[in-house]
Short mmCIF file of C-alpha atoms and ligand atoms in Angstrom, two decimals:
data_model
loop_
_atom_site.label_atom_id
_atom_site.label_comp_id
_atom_site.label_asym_id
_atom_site.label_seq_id
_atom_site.Cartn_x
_atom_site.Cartn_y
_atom_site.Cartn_z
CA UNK F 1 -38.72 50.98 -8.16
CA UNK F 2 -38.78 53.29 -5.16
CA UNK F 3 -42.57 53.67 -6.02
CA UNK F 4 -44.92 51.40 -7.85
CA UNK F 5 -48.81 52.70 -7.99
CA UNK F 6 -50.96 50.10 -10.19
CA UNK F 7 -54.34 51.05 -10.56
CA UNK F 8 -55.22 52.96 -7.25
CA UNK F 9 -58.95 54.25 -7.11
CA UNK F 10 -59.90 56.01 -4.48
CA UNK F 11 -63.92 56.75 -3.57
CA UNK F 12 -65.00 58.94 -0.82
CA UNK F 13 -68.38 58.26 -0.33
CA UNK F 14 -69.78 58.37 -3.69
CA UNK F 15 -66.67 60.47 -5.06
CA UNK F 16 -64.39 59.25 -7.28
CA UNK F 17 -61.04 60.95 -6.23
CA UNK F 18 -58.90 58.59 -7.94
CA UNK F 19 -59.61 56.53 -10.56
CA UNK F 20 -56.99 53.49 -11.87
CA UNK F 21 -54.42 55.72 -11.32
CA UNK F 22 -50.85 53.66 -12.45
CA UNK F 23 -47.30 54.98 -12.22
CA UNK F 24 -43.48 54.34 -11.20
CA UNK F 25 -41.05 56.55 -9.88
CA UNK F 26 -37.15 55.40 -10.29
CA UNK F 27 -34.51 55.87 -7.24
CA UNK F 28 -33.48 58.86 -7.52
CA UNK F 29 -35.75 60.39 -9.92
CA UNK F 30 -37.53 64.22 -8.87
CA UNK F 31 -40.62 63.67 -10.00
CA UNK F 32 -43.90 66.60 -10.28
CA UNK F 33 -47.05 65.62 -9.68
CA UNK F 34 -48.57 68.28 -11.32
CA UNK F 35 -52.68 69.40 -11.25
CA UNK F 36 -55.37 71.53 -10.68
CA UNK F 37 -57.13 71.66 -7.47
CA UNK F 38 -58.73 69.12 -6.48
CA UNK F 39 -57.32 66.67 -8.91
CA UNK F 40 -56.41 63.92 -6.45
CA UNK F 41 -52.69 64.68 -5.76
CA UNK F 42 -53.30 64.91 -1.96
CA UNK F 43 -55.08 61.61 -2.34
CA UNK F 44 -52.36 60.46 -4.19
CA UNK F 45 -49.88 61.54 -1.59
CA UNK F 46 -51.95 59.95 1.34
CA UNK F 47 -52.40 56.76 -0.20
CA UNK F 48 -48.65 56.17 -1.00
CA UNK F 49 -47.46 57.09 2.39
CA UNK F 50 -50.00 54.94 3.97
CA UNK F 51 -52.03 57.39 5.60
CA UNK F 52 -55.29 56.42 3.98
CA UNK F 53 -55.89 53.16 2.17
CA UNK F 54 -57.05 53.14 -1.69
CA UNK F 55 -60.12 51.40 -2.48
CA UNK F 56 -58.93 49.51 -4.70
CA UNK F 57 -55.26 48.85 -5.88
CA UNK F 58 -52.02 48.61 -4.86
CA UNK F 59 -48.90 50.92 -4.12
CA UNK F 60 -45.43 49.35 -3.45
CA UNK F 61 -42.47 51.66 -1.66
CA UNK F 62 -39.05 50.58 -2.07
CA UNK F 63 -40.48 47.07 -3.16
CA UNK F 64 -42.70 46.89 0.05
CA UNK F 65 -46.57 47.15 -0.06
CA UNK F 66 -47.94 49.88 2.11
CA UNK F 67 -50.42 48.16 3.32
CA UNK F 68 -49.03 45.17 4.32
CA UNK F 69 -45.47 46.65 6.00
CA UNK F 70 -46.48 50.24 7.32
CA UNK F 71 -44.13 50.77 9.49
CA UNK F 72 -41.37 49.15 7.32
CA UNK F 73 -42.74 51.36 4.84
CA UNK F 74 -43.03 54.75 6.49
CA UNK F 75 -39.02 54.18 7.64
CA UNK F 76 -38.18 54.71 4.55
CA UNK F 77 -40.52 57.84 3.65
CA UNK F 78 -40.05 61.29 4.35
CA UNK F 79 -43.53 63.40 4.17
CA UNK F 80 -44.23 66.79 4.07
CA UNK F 81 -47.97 66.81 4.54
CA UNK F 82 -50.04 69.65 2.59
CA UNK F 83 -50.00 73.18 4.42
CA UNK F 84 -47.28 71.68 6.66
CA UNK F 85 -48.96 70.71 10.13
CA UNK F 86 -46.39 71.85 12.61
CA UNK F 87 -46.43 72.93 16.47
CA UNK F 88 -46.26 76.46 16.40
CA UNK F 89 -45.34 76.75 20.31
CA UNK F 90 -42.83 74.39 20.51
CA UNK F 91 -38.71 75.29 19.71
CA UNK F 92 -36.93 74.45 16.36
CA UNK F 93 -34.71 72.36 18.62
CA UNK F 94 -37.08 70.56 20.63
CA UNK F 95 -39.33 70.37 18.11
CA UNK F 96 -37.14 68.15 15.71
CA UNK F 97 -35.94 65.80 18.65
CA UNK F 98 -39.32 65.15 19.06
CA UNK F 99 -39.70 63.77 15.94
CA UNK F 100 -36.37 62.11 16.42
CA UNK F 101 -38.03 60.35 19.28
CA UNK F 102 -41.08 58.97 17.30
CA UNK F 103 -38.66 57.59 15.29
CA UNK F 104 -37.06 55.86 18.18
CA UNK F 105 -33.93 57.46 17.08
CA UNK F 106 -30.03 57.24 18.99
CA UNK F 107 -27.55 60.07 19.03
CA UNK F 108 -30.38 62.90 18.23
CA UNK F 109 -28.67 65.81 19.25
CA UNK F 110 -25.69 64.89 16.27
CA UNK F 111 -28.96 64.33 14.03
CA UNK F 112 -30.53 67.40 14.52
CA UNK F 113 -27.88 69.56 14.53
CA UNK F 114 -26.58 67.78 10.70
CA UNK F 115 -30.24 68.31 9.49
CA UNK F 116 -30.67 72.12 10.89
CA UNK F 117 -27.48 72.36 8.87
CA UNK F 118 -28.44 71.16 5.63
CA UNK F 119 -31.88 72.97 5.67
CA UNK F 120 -30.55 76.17 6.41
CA UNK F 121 -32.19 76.51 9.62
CA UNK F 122 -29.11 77.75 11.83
CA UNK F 123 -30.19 81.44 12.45
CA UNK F 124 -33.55 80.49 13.37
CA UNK F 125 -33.07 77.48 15.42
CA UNK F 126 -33.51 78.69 18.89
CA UNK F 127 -36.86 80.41 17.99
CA UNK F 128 -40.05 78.94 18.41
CA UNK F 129 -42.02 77.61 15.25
CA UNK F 130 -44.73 80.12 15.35
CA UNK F 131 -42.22 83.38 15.42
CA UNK F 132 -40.54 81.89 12.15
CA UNK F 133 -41.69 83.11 8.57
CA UNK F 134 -43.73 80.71 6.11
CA UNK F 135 -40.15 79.89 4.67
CA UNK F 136 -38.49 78.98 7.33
CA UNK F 137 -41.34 77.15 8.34
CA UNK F 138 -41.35 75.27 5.82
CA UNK F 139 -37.56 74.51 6.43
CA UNK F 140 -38.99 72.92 9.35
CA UNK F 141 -41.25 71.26 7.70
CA UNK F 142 -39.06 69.59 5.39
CA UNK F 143 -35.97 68.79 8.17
CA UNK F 144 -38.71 66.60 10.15
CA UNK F 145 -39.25 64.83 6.69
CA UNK F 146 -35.45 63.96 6.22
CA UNK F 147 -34.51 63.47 10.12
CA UNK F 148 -34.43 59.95 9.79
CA UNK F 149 -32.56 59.77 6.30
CA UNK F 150 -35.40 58.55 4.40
CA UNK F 151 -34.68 56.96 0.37
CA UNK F 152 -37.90 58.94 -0.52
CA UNK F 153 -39.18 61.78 0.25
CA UNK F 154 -43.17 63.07 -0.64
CA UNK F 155 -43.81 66.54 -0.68
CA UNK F 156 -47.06 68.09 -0.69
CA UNK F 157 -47.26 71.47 -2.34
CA UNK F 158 -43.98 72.32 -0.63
CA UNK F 159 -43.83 76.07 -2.09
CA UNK F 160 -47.85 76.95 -2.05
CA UNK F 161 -47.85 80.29 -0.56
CA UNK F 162 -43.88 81.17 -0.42
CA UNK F 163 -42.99 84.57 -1.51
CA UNK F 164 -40.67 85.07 -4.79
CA UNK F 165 -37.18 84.85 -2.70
CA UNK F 166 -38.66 82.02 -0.40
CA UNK F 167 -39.51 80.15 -3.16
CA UNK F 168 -36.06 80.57 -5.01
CA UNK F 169 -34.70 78.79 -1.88
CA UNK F 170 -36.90 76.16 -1.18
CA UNK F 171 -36.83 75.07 -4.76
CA UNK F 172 -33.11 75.56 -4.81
CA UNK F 173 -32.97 73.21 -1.05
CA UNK F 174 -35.21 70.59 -2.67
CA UNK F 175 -33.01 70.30 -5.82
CA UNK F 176 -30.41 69.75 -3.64
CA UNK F 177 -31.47 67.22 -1.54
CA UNK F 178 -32.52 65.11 -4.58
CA UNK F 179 -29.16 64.81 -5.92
CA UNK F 180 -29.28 61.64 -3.00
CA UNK F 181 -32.91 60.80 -2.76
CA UNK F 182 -35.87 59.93 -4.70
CA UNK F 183 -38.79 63.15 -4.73
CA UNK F 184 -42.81 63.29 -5.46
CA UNK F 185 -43.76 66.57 -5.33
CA UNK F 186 -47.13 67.83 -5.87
CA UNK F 187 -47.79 71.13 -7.48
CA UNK F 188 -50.05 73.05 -9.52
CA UNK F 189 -47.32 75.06 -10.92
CA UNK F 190 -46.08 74.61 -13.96
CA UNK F 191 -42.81 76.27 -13.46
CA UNK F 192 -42.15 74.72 -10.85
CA UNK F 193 -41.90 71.63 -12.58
CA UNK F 194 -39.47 73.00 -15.50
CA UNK F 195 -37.21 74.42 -12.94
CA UNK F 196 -36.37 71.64 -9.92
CA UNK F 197 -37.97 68.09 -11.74
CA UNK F 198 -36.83 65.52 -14.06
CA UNK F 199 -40.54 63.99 -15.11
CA UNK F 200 -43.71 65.16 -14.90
CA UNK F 201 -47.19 63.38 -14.07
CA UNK F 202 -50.36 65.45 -15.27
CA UNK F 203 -53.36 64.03 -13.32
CA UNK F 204 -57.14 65.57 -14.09
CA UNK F 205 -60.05 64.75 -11.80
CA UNK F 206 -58.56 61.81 -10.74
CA UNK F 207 -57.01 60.70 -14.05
CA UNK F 208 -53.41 60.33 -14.99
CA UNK F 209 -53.04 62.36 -18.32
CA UNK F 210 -49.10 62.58 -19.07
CA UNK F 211 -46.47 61.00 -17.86
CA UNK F 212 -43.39 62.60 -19.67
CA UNK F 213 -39.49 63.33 -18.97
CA UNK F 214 -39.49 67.29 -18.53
CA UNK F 215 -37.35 67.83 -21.68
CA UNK F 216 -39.65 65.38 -24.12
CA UNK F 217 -43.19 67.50 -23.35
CA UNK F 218 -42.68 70.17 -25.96
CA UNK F 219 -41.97 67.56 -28.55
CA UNK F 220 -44.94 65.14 -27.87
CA UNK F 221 -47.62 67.79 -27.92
CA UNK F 222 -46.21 70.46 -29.77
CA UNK F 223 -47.90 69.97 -33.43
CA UNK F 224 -47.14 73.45 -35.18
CA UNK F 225 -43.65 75.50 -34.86
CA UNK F 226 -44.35 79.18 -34.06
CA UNK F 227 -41.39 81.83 -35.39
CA UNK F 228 -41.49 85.78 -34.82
CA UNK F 229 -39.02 87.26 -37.38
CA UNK F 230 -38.49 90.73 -37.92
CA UNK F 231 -37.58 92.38 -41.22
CA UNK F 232 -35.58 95.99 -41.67
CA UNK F 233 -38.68 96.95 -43.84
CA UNK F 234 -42.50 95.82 -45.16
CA UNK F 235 -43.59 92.77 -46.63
CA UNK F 236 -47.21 91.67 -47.14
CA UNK F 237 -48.90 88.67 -45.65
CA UNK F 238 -49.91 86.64 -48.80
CA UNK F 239 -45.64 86.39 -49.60
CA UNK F 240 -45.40 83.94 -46.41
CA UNK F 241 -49.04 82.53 -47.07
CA UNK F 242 -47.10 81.10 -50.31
CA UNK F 243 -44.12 79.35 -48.50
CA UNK F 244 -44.87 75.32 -48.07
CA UNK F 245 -45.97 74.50 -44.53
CA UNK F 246 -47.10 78.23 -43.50
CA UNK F 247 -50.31 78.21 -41.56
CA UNK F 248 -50.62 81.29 -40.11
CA UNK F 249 -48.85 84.00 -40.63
CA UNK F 250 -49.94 87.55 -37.97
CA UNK F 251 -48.09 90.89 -38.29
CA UNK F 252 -47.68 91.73 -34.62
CA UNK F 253 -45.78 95.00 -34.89
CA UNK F 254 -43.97 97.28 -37.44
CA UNK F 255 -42.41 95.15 -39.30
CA UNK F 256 -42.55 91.85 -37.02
CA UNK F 257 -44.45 88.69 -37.85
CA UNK F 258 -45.49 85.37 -36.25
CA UNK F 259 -45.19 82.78 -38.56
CA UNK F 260 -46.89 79.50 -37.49
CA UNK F 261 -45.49 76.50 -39.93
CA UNK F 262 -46.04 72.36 -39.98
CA UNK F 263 -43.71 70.93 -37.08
CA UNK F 264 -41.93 68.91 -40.23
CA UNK F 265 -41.41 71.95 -42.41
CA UNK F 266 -38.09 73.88 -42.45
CA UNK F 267 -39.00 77.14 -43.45
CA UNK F 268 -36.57 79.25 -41.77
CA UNK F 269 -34.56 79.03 -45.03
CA UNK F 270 -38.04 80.50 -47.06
CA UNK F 271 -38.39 83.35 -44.54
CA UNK F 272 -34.59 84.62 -44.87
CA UNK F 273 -35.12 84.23 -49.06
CA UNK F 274 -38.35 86.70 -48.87
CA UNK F 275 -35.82 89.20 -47.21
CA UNK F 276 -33.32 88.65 -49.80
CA UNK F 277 -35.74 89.20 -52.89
CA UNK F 278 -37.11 92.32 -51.30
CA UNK F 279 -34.46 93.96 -50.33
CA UNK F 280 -34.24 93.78 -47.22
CA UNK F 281 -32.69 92.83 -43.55
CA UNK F 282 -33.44 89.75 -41.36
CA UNK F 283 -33.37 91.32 -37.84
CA UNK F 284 -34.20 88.61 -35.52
CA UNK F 285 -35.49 85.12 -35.72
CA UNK F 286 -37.04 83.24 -32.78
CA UNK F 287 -38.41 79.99 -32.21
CA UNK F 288 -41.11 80.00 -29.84
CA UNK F 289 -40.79 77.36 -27.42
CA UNK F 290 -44.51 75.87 -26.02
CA UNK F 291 -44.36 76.35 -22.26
CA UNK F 292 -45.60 73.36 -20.42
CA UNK F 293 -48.17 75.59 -19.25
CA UNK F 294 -49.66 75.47 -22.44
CA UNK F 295 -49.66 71.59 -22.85
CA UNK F 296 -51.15 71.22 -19.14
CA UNK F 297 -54.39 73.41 -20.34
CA UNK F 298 -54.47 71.39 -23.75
CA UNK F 299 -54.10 68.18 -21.87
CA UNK F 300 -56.40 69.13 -18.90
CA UNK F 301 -59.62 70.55 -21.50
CA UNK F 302 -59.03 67.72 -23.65
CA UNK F 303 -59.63 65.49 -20.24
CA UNK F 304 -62.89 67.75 -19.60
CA UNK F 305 -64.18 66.91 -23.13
CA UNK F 306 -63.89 63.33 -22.96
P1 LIG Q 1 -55.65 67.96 -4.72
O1 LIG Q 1 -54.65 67.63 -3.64
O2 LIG Q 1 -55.18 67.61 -6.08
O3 LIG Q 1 -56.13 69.36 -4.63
P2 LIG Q 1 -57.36 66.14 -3.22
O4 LIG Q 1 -56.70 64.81 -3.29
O5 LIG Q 1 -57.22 66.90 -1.97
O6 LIG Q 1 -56.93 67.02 -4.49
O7 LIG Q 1 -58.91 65.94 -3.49
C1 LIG Q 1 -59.42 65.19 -4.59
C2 LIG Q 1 -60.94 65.19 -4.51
O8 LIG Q 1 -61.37 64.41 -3.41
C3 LIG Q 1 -61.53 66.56 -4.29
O9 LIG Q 1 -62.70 66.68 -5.06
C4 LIG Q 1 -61.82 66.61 -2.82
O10 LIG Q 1 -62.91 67.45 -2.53
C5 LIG Q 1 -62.14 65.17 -2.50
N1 LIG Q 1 -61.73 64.82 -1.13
C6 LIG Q 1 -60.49 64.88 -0.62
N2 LIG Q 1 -60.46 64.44 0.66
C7 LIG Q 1 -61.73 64.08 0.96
C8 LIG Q 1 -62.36 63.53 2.14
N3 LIG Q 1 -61.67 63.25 3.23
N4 LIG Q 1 -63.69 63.30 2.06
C9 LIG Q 1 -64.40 63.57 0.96
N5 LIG Q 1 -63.88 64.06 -0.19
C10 LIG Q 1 -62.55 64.32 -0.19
MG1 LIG Q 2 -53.80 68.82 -2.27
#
């Protein structure tokens, strides 16, 4: 495992910021760590790169404890702390050597130029950090996480606060560099998570709630189908009310309805036979698809509830 959490709590003073939190990631798995504010991803995040110790707990990287080989440990991390603490008078350049140089690093100038390279930093390199924009910035921010070729990388919020195109390309850059290395990312955006990871961790005030493979969430929470069909003319509500596993059925415009069925029911067949026996067209059929956005707010309230 490239990290192994089993049942991390973390209390600061009397709050409970984590609480028997347990999880794996795989090499070369991207993995979103996805929650509200103040959920404990940060926490999370600190504890596994061995900034702050858990209470209680242990976390392994790349089969080493983090508590008992730190160093060993952060050599084979690459963290991009939260709001990405850089020095905003120093140069690109100089900047990254002197990260090289806490890493005790040989042959920095071949380093940093490979790394400026692969982040997409090249234009901007000669500019101090506090001229460049928040996405380049962050292009700093994640070049001094990967100077020293880490196996994984942690990434805290890497997009909060990108604009649209900035966040196309920092997505895009940290797709890419998982193709060779193992990613935690922390988020609280859900579409973030469909578009650059492979699995998905849910955690609520401190509490793991779903730990799924991207592709498997609609299935697992996703009780009822939804349809919208549209029809070339009128048809009344009680003639879907009648087909076997309708539950709802809601005219939303002209001729349009959402059909809510039973996830085991096929009743696409039904809705094309009410067409046929009234004369009438079939003009589009959709499945609805439930975002993950939906199943974080069902799996987040539920979490309040309890
Ligand atoms: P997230 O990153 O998911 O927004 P955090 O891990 O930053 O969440 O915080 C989890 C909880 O722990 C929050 O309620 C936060 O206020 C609290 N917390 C975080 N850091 C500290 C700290 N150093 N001292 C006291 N409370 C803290
Ligand atoms: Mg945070």
């Amino acid at each position: 495992m490239s990290i192994l959490v089993e049942n991390v709590s973390k209390v600061y003073g009397k709050q409970n910021a984590l609480d028997q939190v347990s999880f794996s990631v795989k090499p070369g798995e991207i993995v979103g760590f996805l929650g509200p504010n103040g959920a404990g991803k940060s926490t999370m995040m600190k504890i596994i790169t061995g900034f702050i110790p858990a209470t209680d707990g242990n976390v392994k990287v790349c089969e080493m404890d983090v508590v008992e080989k730190p160093i060993d440990v952060k050599k084979k991390i690459g963290y991009l702390a939260e709001q990405n603490p850089l020095y905003y008078d120093m140069y690109v350049r100089e900047y990254l050597h002197f990260i090289c140089g806490i890493y005790k690093m040989r042959d920095t100038r071949k380093r940093v130029d490979e790394i400026i390279e692969t982040v997409g930093l090249s234009i901007e390199q000669n500019k101090k950090i506090g001229q460049l924009s928040k996405g380049y910035k962050q292009r700093v921010g994640l070049a001094q996480a990967l100077l020293h070729d880490p196996e994984v990388l942690i990434l805290d919020e890497p997009t909060t606060g990108l604009d649209p195109n900035q966040l196309d390309e920092i997505r895009g850059l940290i797709k890419k560099i998982g193709a060779q290395k193992t990613v935690m990312l922390s988020t609280h955006i859900m579409q973030e998570v469909e578009a650059i990871c492979d699995r998905v961790i849910i955690i609520n005030k401190g509490k793991i709630v779903a730990n799924e493979k991207v592709d498997q969430m609609n299935h697992l929470f996703n009780k009822n189908l939804s349809f919208t069909i549209e029809y070339s003319g009128e048809l009344s509500k009680a003639q879907f009310m009648k087909i076997d596993g309708v539950i709802s059925a809601q005219n939303i415009r002209a001729n349009a309805w959402r059909i809510e069925c039973a996830a085991d029911k096929e009743i696409r067949n039904e809705l094309f036979q009410i067409a046929v026996k009234a004369d009438l067209s079939v003009l589009g059929l959709q499945e609805e698809q439930t975002k993950l956005e939906d199943i974080f707010k069902q799996l987040t309230q539920t979490a309040e509830v309890e």
